[in-house]
């Protein structure tokens, strides 16, 4: 059996595996797609100590670092079941069952898409999902934020300090964000809020040039010219396959303590699939390190 088996090969999983392997214990990684969300990222400018890099380039360095430690990397393999017996068993989609003394779950998350024409086409060409990451790229420009929940309104407030103008588009008749955030939003001079509006298309040529929405009351179509669209309608953790045995929040995020431990002894978790307050590369790597050290502590006590 493995000592530590990491499920997920993004920044959290890579960091966890390297920290574990450095203890001289048998470590493996199962990843549906090594690199995770970073593979879909163009420019990265907030990975501290690296002024600018690109997603696939960072993933290549992660892979090189992981391989340097002789970690078993099982790429293009999806875990579909976890069972705690004496050891923890992980069943893969291909039927194989892997056994390990401890497991670190780092299966990440995915942004919920609006699924309108133009979204996929203009991803990284004006369609963005992370204001902390991509906000500065739209300095002085006009943007829209789709979604008026807490994350959408926080994004709009954040962006209003950088861009020229922000249009917030909310599907429901009212914003869902906390009152204090709404007050802050309403106090900003360069924000327009449109409620009861269904986004119908993100338009553009080689990059985004506008957004179309339908007023749900009058059914009238509107078009706003702008250069960027931030989609903020939720982040979905990749945790469905775990069933009910592992404690999760109502959003499906795995609940972890400060050692990265879940409610099942020997099962740890890290990164975007957990209830961590913020979802970023550097934060995922930190929590991956925490979970590996937590798992090592568990192994020497059991
Ligand atoms: P992920 O990167 O999501 O990795 C999850 C891993 O688990 C993948 O290998 C996946 O294939 C695997 N997996 C999932 N389910 C299973 C399963 N059942 N079995 C096996 N493997 C599985 N953050 C920044 O700090 N700076 C940025 O500039 C930035 N830009 C971003 C741009 C975009 C377009 C996106 C989408 C995100 C961006 N982020 C950025 C956020 C950042 O990418 C994430 O916070 C980070 O990747 C989370 O790391 P993770 O390892 O927890 O999860």
GROMACS .gro file of C-alpha atoms and ligand atoms in nm:
model
  355
    1UNK     CA    1   0.000   0.000   0.000
    2UNK     CA    2   0.089   0.365  -0.028
    3UNK     CA    3   0.166   0.568   0.281
    4UNK     CA    4   0.009   0.876   0.125
    5UNK     CA    5  -0.214   0.866  -0.182
    6UNK     CA    6  -0.306   1.206  -0.321
    7UNK     CA    7  -0.623   1.236  -0.529
    8UNK     CA    8  -0.591   1.534  -0.765
    9UNK     CA    9  -0.289   1.675  -0.945
   10UNK     CA   10  -0.336   2.050  -0.928
   11UNK     CA   11  -0.126   2.288  -0.714
   12UNK     CA   12  -0.269   2.146  -0.389
   13UNK     CA   13  -0.206   1.783  -0.484
   14UNK     CA   14   0.143   1.851  -0.624
   15UNK     CA   15   0.244   2.037  -0.311
   16UNK     CA   16   0.099   1.767  -0.084
   17UNK     CA   17   0.280   1.491  -0.274
   18UNK     CA   18   0.617   1.669  -0.263
   19UNK     CA   19   0.586   1.739   0.110
   20UNK     CA   20   0.493   1.374   0.172
   21UNK     CA   21   0.767   1.229  -0.049
   22UNK     CA   22   1.026   1.445   0.128
   23UNK     CA   23   0.951   1.241   0.441
   24UNK     CA   24   1.078   0.933   0.256
   25UNK     CA   25   0.737   0.765   0.249
   26UNK     CA   26   0.562   0.592  -0.039
   27UNK     CA   27   0.358   0.853  -0.221
   28UNK     CA   28   0.130   0.844  -0.523
   29UNK     CA   29  -0.088   1.090  -0.714
   30UNK     CA   30  -0.403   1.000  -0.905
   31UNK     CA   31  -0.512   1.282  -1.134
   32UNK     CA   32  -0.786   1.307  -1.390
   33UNK     CA   33  -0.580   1.581  -1.554
   34UNK     CA   34  -0.246   1.676  -1.404
   35UNK     CA   35  -0.222   2.053  -1.353
   36UNK     CA   36  -0.592   2.109  -1.284
   37UNK     CA   37  -0.732   2.457  -1.331
   38UNK     CA   38  -0.384   2.597  -1.387
   39UNK     CA   39  -0.384   2.426  -1.728
   40UNK     CA   40  -0.669   2.660  -1.828
   41UNK     CA   41  -0.499   2.976  -1.706
   42UNK     CA   42  -0.324   3.216  -1.936
   43UNK     CA   43  -0.129   3.473  -1.737
   44UNK     CA   44  -0.048   3.429  -1.368
   45UNK     CA   45   0.088   3.735  -1.189
   46UNK     CA   46   0.012   3.659  -0.824
   47UNK     CA   47   0.223   3.350  -0.767
   48UNK     CA   48   0.453   3.523  -0.526
   49UNK     CA   49   0.821   3.548  -0.629
   50UNK     CA   50   0.731   3.483  -0.994
   51UNK     CA   51   0.632   3.814  -1.155
   52UNK     CA   52   0.465   3.656  -1.455
   53UNK     CA   53   0.411   3.305  -1.578
   54UNK     CA   54   0.162   3.108  -1.783
   55UNK     CA   55  -0.054   2.818  -1.668
   56UNK     CA   56   0.096   2.539  -1.879
   57UNK     CA   57   0.447   2.662  -1.793
   58UNK     CA   58   0.374   2.647  -1.420
   59UNK     CA   59   0.223   2.300  -1.465
   60UNK     CA   60   0.541   2.182  -1.642
   61UNK     CA   61   0.748   2.302  -1.342
   62UNK     CA   62   0.509   2.132  -1.101
   63UNK     CA   63   0.542   1.807  -1.293
   64UNK     CA   64   0.921   1.832  -1.303
   65UNK     CA   65   0.934   1.896  -0.929
   66UNK     CA   66   0.697   1.605  -0.854
   67UNK     CA   67   0.890   1.364  -1.081
   68UNK     CA   68   1.214   1.462  -0.911
   69UNK     CA   69   1.092   1.279  -0.600
   70UNK     CA   70   0.996   0.954  -0.771
   71UNK     CA   71   0.631   1.002  -0.686
   72UNK     CA   72   0.399   0.754  -0.866
   73UNK     CA   73   0.192   0.976  -1.095
   74UNK     CA   74  -0.120   0.808  -1.230
   75UNK     CA   75  -0.242   1.071  -1.476
   76UNK     CA   76  -0.570   1.055  -1.670
   77UNK     CA   77  -0.722   0.840  -1.397
   78UNK     CA   78  -1.041   0.937  -1.218
   79UNK     CA   79  -1.124   0.826  -0.865
   80UNK     CA   80  -1.486   0.722  -0.822
   81UNK     CA   81  -1.513   0.574  -0.472
   82UNK     CA   82  -1.344   0.608  -0.133
   83UNK     CA   83  -1.384   0.353   0.142
   84UNK     CA   84  -1.220   0.349   0.482
   85UNK     CA   85  -1.139   0.000   0.604
   86UNK     CA   86  -0.812  -0.084   0.781
   87UNK     CA   87  -0.656   0.111   0.496
   88UNK     CA   88  -0.823   0.368   0.280
   89UNK     CA   89  -0.935   0.224  -0.053
   90UNK     CA   90  -0.971   0.431  -0.366
   91UNK     CA   91  -1.148   0.279  -0.662
   92UNK     CA   92  -1.070   0.424  -1.003
   93UNK     CA   93  -1.307   0.457  -1.296
   94UNK     CA   94  -1.109   0.183  -1.473
   95UNK     CA   95  -1.192  -0.062  -1.191
   96UNK     CA   96  -0.851  -0.068  -1.021
   97UNK     CA   97  -0.850  -0.036  -0.640
   98UNK     CA   98  -0.558   0.143  -0.473
   99UNK     CA   99  -0.485   0.109  -0.102
  100UNK     CA  100  -0.316   0.360   0.121
  101UNK     CA  101  -0.256   0.426   0.489
  102UNK     CA  102  -0.365   0.786   0.436
  103UNK     CA  103  -0.530   0.982   0.158
  104UNK     CA  104  -0.521   1.352   0.068
  105UNK     CA  105  -0.818   1.474  -0.135
  106UNK     CA  106  -0.727   1.764  -0.361
  107UNK     CA  107  -0.977   1.736  -0.645
  108UNK     CA  108  -1.024   2.111  -0.682
  109UNK     CA  109  -1.326   2.291  -0.815
  110UNK     CA  110  -1.470   2.436  -1.132
  111UNK     CA  111  -1.638   2.768  -1.200
  112UNK     CA  112  -2.003   2.739  -1.286
  113UNK     CA  113  -2.057   2.850  -1.645
  114UNK     CA  114  -2.347   3.066  -1.768
  115UNK     CA  115  -2.363   2.854  -2.083
  116UNK     CA  116  -2.448   3.131  -2.328
  117UNK     CA  117  -2.305   3.176  -2.678
  118UNK     CA  118  -1.964   3.344  -2.660
  119UNK     CA  119  -1.867   3.223  -2.312
  120UNK     CA  120  -1.651   2.933  -2.420
  121UNK     CA  121  -1.535   3.108  -2.736
  122UNK     CA  122  -1.403   3.415  -2.552
  123UNK     CA  123  -1.264   3.242  -2.242
  124UNK     CA  124  -0.933   3.419  -2.168
  125UNK     CA  125  -1.025   3.667  -2.447
  126UNK     CA  126  -1.236   3.887  -2.226
  127UNK     CA  127  -1.437   3.623  -2.041
  128UNK     CA  128  -1.285   3.577  -1.696
  129UNK     CA  129  -1.375   3.405  -1.370
  130UNK     CA  130  -1.128   3.535  -1.112
  131UNK     CA  131  -1.123   3.907  -1.029
  132UNK     CA  132  -0.813   3.869  -0.806
  133UNK     CA  133  -0.632   3.713  -1.098
  134UNK     CA  134  -0.755   3.896  -1.405
  135UNK     CA  135  -0.897   4.225  -1.273
  136UNK     CA  136  -0.579   4.425  -1.350
  137UNK     CA  137  -0.594   4.315  -1.716
  138UNK     CA  138  -0.906   4.533  -1.754
  139UNK     CA  139  -0.764   4.852  -1.606
  140UNK     CA  140  -0.954   5.154  -1.742
  141UNK     CA  141  -1.197   4.937  -1.943
  142UNK     CA  142  -1.567   4.861  -1.914
  143UNK     CA  143  -1.669   4.523  -1.776
  144UNK     CA  144  -1.974   4.330  -1.662
  145UNK     CA  145  -2.009   4.095  -1.368
  146UNK     CA  146  -2.268   3.820  -1.411
  147UNK     CA  147  -2.411   3.727  -1.072
  148UNK     CA  148  -2.529   3.939  -0.781
  149UNK     CA  149  -2.453   3.705  -0.492
  150UNK     CA  150  -2.170   3.773  -0.247
  151UNK     CA  151  -1.896   3.672  -0.487
  152UNK     CA  152  -2.044   3.877  -0.774
  153UNK     CA  153  -2.088   4.189  -0.565
  154UNK     CA  154  -1.744   4.152  -0.404
  155UNK     CA  155  -1.601   4.115  -0.754
  156UNK     CA  156  -1.785   4.427  -0.871
  157UNK     CA  157  -1.658   4.634  -0.577
  158UNK     CA  158  -1.305   4.505  -0.633
  159UNK     CA  159  -1.320   4.574  -1.009
  160UNK     CA  160  -1.474   4.920  -0.967
  161UNK     CA  161  -1.143   5.033  -0.817
  162UNK     CA  162  -0.951   4.922  -1.126
  163UNK     CA  163  -1.174   4.945  -1.432
  164UNK     CA  164  -1.366   5.237  -1.583
  165UNK     CA  165  -1.717   5.102  -1.533
  166UNK     CA  166  -1.887   4.786  -1.403
  167UNK     CA  167  -2.232   4.657  -1.496
  168UNK     CA  168  -2.366   4.395  -1.256
  169UNK     CA  169  -2.617   4.160  -1.416
  170UNK     CA  170  -2.842   3.964  -1.179
  171UNK     CA  171  -3.097   3.708  -1.295
  172UNK     CA  172  -3.330   3.748  -0.997
  173UNK     CA  173  -3.538   4.059  -0.918
  174UNK     CA  174  -3.299   4.140  -0.631
  175UNK     CA  175  -2.930   4.104  -0.550
  176UNK     CA  176  -2.858   3.815  -0.314
  177UNK     CA  177  -2.542   3.962  -0.158
  178UNK     CA  178  -2.519   4.069   0.208
  179UNK     CA  179  -2.672   4.411   0.282
  180UNK     CA  180  -2.338   4.569   0.376
  181UNK     CA  181  -2.189   4.466   0.041
  182UNK     CA  182  -2.491   4.601  -0.146
  183UNK     CA  183  -2.460   4.934   0.038
  184UNK     CA  184  -2.094   4.956  -0.051
  185UNK     CA  185  -2.177   4.870  -0.413
  186UNK     CA  186  -2.451   5.131  -0.433
  187UNK     CA  187  -2.213   5.398  -0.303
  188UNK     CA  188  -1.979   5.353  -0.600
  189UNK     CA  189  -2.017   5.604  -0.885
  190UNK     CA  190  -1.900   5.376  -1.165
  191UNK     CA  191  -2.129   5.077  -1.109
  192UNK     CA  192  -2.467   5.006  -1.271
  193UNK     CA  193  -2.682   4.724  -1.137
  194UNK     CA  194  -2.929   4.549  -1.368
  195UNK     CA  195  -3.165   4.303  -1.199
  196UNK     CA  196  -3.418   4.057  -1.339
  197UNK     CA  197  -3.193   4.020  -1.639
  198UNK     CA  198  -3.103   3.704  -1.826
  199UNK     CA  199  -2.771   3.707  -2.005
  200UNK     CA  200  -2.828   3.580  -2.356
  201UNK     CA  201  -2.494   3.626  -2.531
  202UNK     CA  202  -2.138   3.745  -2.490
  203UNK     CA  203  -2.047   3.912  -2.817
  204UNK     CA  204  -1.713   3.978  -2.980
  205UNK     CA  205  -1.493   3.932  -3.282
  206UNK     CA  206  -1.147   3.813  -3.177
  207UNK     CA  207  -1.220   3.925  -2.820
  208UNK     CA  208  -1.520   4.038  -2.617
  209UNK     CA  209  -1.693   4.358  -2.730
  210UNK     CA  210  -2.023   4.338  -2.547
  211UNK     CA  211  -2.294   4.153  -2.360
  212UNK     CA  212  -2.661   4.100  -2.445
  213UNK     CA  213  -2.932   4.039  -2.189
  214UNK     CA  214  -3.307   4.015  -2.179
  215UNK     CA  215  -3.513   4.212  -1.930
  216UNK     CA  216  -3.719   3.926  -1.784
  217UNK     CA  217  -4.018   4.148  -1.715
  218UNK     CA  218  -4.053   4.323  -2.050
  219UNK     CA  219  -3.872   4.050  -2.247
  220UNK     CA  220  -3.685   4.331  -2.423
  221UNK     CA  221  -3.328   4.266  -2.541
  222UNK     CA  222  -3.045   4.500  -2.436
  223UNK     CA  223  -2.685   4.521  -2.544
  224UNK     CA  224  -2.397   4.684  -2.353
  225UNK     CA  225  -2.062   4.751  -2.518
  226UNK     CA  226  -1.770   4.648  -2.299
  227UNK     CA  227  -1.438   4.464  -2.304
  228UNK     CA  228  -1.466   4.212  -2.023
  229UNK     CA  229  -1.716   3.979  -1.857
  230UNK     CA  230  -1.658   3.822  -1.516
  231UNK     CA  231  -1.876   3.518  -1.453
  232UNK     CA  232  -1.947   3.492  -1.080
  233UNK     CA  233  -2.227   3.243  -1.036
  234UNK     CA  234  -2.052   2.995  -0.814
  235UNK     CA  235  -1.758   2.763  -0.771
  236UNK     CA  236  -1.847   2.393  -0.762
  237UNK     CA  237  -1.609   2.162  -0.573
  238UNK     CA  238  -1.530   1.826  -0.738
  239UNK     CA  239  -1.652   1.624  -0.443
  240UNK     CA  240  -1.973   1.455  -0.565
  241UNK     CA  241  -1.801   1.119  -0.591
  242UNK     CA  242  -1.739   1.111  -0.214
  243UNK     CA  243  -2.101   1.058  -0.112
  244UNK     CA  244  -2.209   1.142   0.244
  245UNK     CA  245  -1.931   0.979   0.443
  246UNK     CA  246  -1.705   1.284   0.438
  247UNK     CA  247  -1.837   1.595   0.609
  248UNK     CA  248  -1.900   1.874   0.359
  249UNK     CA  249  -2.056   2.219   0.371
  250UNK     CA  250  -2.387   2.292   0.198
  251UNK     CA  251  -2.178   2.401  -0.101
  252UNK     CA  252  -2.016   2.057  -0.115
  253UNK     CA  253  -1.679   2.177   0.018
  254UNK     CA  254  -1.488   1.927   0.234
  255UNK     CA  255  -1.466   2.046   0.594
  256UNK     CA  256  -1.107   2.037   0.723
  257UNK     CA  257  -0.942   2.135   1.049
  258UNK     CA  258  -0.619   2.331   1.078
  259UNK     CA  259  -0.415   2.015   1.007
  260UNK     CA  260  -0.609   1.952   0.687
  261UNK     CA  261  -0.787   1.655   0.850
  262UNK     CA  262  -1.142   1.555   0.753
  263UNK     CA  263  -1.389   1.374   0.982
  264UNK     CA  264  -1.248   1.035   0.870
  265UNK     CA  265  -0.919   0.941   1.041
  266UNK     CA  266  -0.640   0.916   0.783
  267UNK     CA  267  -0.830   1.116   0.521
  268UNK     CA  268  -0.705   1.471   0.465
  269UNK     CA  269  -0.800   1.737   0.212
  270UNK     CA  270  -0.648   2.051   0.061
  271UNK     CA  271  -0.710   2.326  -0.192
  272UNK     CA  272  -1.022   2.439  -0.373
  273UNK     CA  273  -1.222   2.127  -0.284
  274UNK     CA  274  -1.217   2.229   0.083
  275UNK     CA  275  -1.395   2.497   0.284
  276UNK     CA  276  -1.090   2.727   0.268
  277UNK     CA  277  -1.198   3.091   0.264
  278UNK     CA  278  -1.017   3.183  -0.058
  279UNK     CA  279  -0.932   2.983  -0.368
  280UNK     CA  280  -0.594   3.067  -0.519
  281UNK     CA  281  -0.286   2.879  -0.639
  282UNK     CA  282  -0.063   2.992  -0.356
  283UNK     CA  283  -0.330   2.916  -0.097
  284UNK     CA  284  -0.389   2.566  -0.242
  285UNK     CA  285  -0.018   2.493  -0.229
  286UNK     CA  286  -0.002   2.603   0.133
  287UNK     CA  287  -0.294   2.385   0.231
  288UNK     CA  288  -0.144   2.092   0.036
  289UNK     CA  289   0.169   2.123   0.248
  290UNK     CA  290  -0.043   2.140   0.563
  291UNK     CA  291  -0.240   1.826   0.469
  292UNK     CA  292   0.080   1.632   0.393
  293UNK     CA  293   0.234   1.726   0.726
  294UNK     CA  294  -0.098   1.638   0.892
  295UNK     CA  295  -0.097   1.299   0.719
  296UNK     CA  296   0.265   1.236   0.823
  297UNK     CA  297   0.177   1.317   1.183
  298UNK     CA  298  -0.114   1.074   1.159
  299UNK     CA  299   0.113   0.799   1.019
  300UNK     CA  300   0.371   0.824   1.295
  301UNK     CA  301   0.098   0.805   1.560
  302UNK     CA  302  -0.088   0.507   1.411
  303LIG     P1  303  -0.738   2.218  -0.920
  303LIG     O1  304  -0.640   2.307  -0.983
  303LIG     O2  305  -0.882   2.229  -0.959
  303LIG     O3  306  -0.690   2.067  -0.944
  303LIG     C1  307  -0.773   1.958  -0.915
  303LIG     C2  308  -0.708   1.830  -0.962
  303LIG     O4  309  -0.791   1.720  -0.924
  303LIG     C3  310  -0.691   1.816  -1.112
  303LIG     O5  311  -0.574   1.744  -1.139
  303LIG     C4  312  -0.815   1.736  -1.152
  303LIG     O6  313  -0.800   1.670  -1.277
  303LIG     C5  314  -0.820   1.639  -1.037
  303LIG     N1  315  -0.948   1.569  -1.012
  303LIG     C6  316  -1.072   1.620  -0.996
  303LIG     N2  317  -1.161   1.522  -0.969
  303LIG     C7  318  -1.090   1.406  -0.966
  303LIG     C8  319  -1.122   1.269  -0.944
  303LIG     N3  320  -1.247   1.229  -0.913
  303LIG     N4  321  -1.023   1.177  -0.950
  303LIG     C9  322  -0.895   1.214  -0.978
  303LIG     N5  323  -0.858   1.340  -1.000
  303LIG    C10  324  -0.954   1.436  -0.994
  303LIG     N6  325  -0.535   3.138  -0.903
  303LIG    C11  326  -0.430   3.220  -0.880
  303LIG     O7  327  -0.374   3.217  -0.771
  303LIG     N7  328  -0.385   3.307  -0.977
  303LIG    C12  329  -0.441   3.313  -1.101
  303LIG     O8  330  -0.399   3.393  -1.186
  303LIG    C13  331  -0.552   3.226  -1.128
  303LIG     N8  332  -0.615   3.231  -1.248
  303LIG    C14  333  -0.715   3.142  -1.274
  303LIG    C15  334  -0.771   3.141  -1.402
  303LIG    C16  335  -0.868   3.049  -1.436
  303LIG    C17  336  -0.926   3.049  -1.575
  303LIG    C18  337  -0.912   2.955  -1.337
  303LIG    C19  338  -1.018   2.853  -1.372
  303LIG    C20  339  -0.860   2.958  -1.208
  303LIG    C21  340  -0.760   3.051  -1.175
  303LIG     N9  341  -0.702   3.055  -1.048
  303LIG    C22  342  -0.596   3.139  -1.025
  303LIG    C23  343  -0.747   2.966  -0.940
  303LIG    C24  344  -0.650   2.847  -0.924
  303LIG     O9  345  -0.630   2.788  -1.050
  303LIG    C25  346  -0.705   2.747  -0.824
  303LIG    O10  347  -0.726   2.810  -0.698
  303LIG    C26  348  -0.608   2.629  -0.805
  303LIG    O11  349  -0.579   2.566  -0.926
  303LIG    C27  350  -0.667   2.527  -0.708
  303LIG    O12  351  -0.579   2.419  -0.697
  303LIG     P2  352  -0.628   2.275  -0.653
  303LIG    O13  353  -0.509   2.188  -0.663
  303LIG    O14  354  -0.700   2.284  -0.526
  303LIG    O15  355  -0.740   2.232  -0.761
   0.00000   0.00000   0.00000
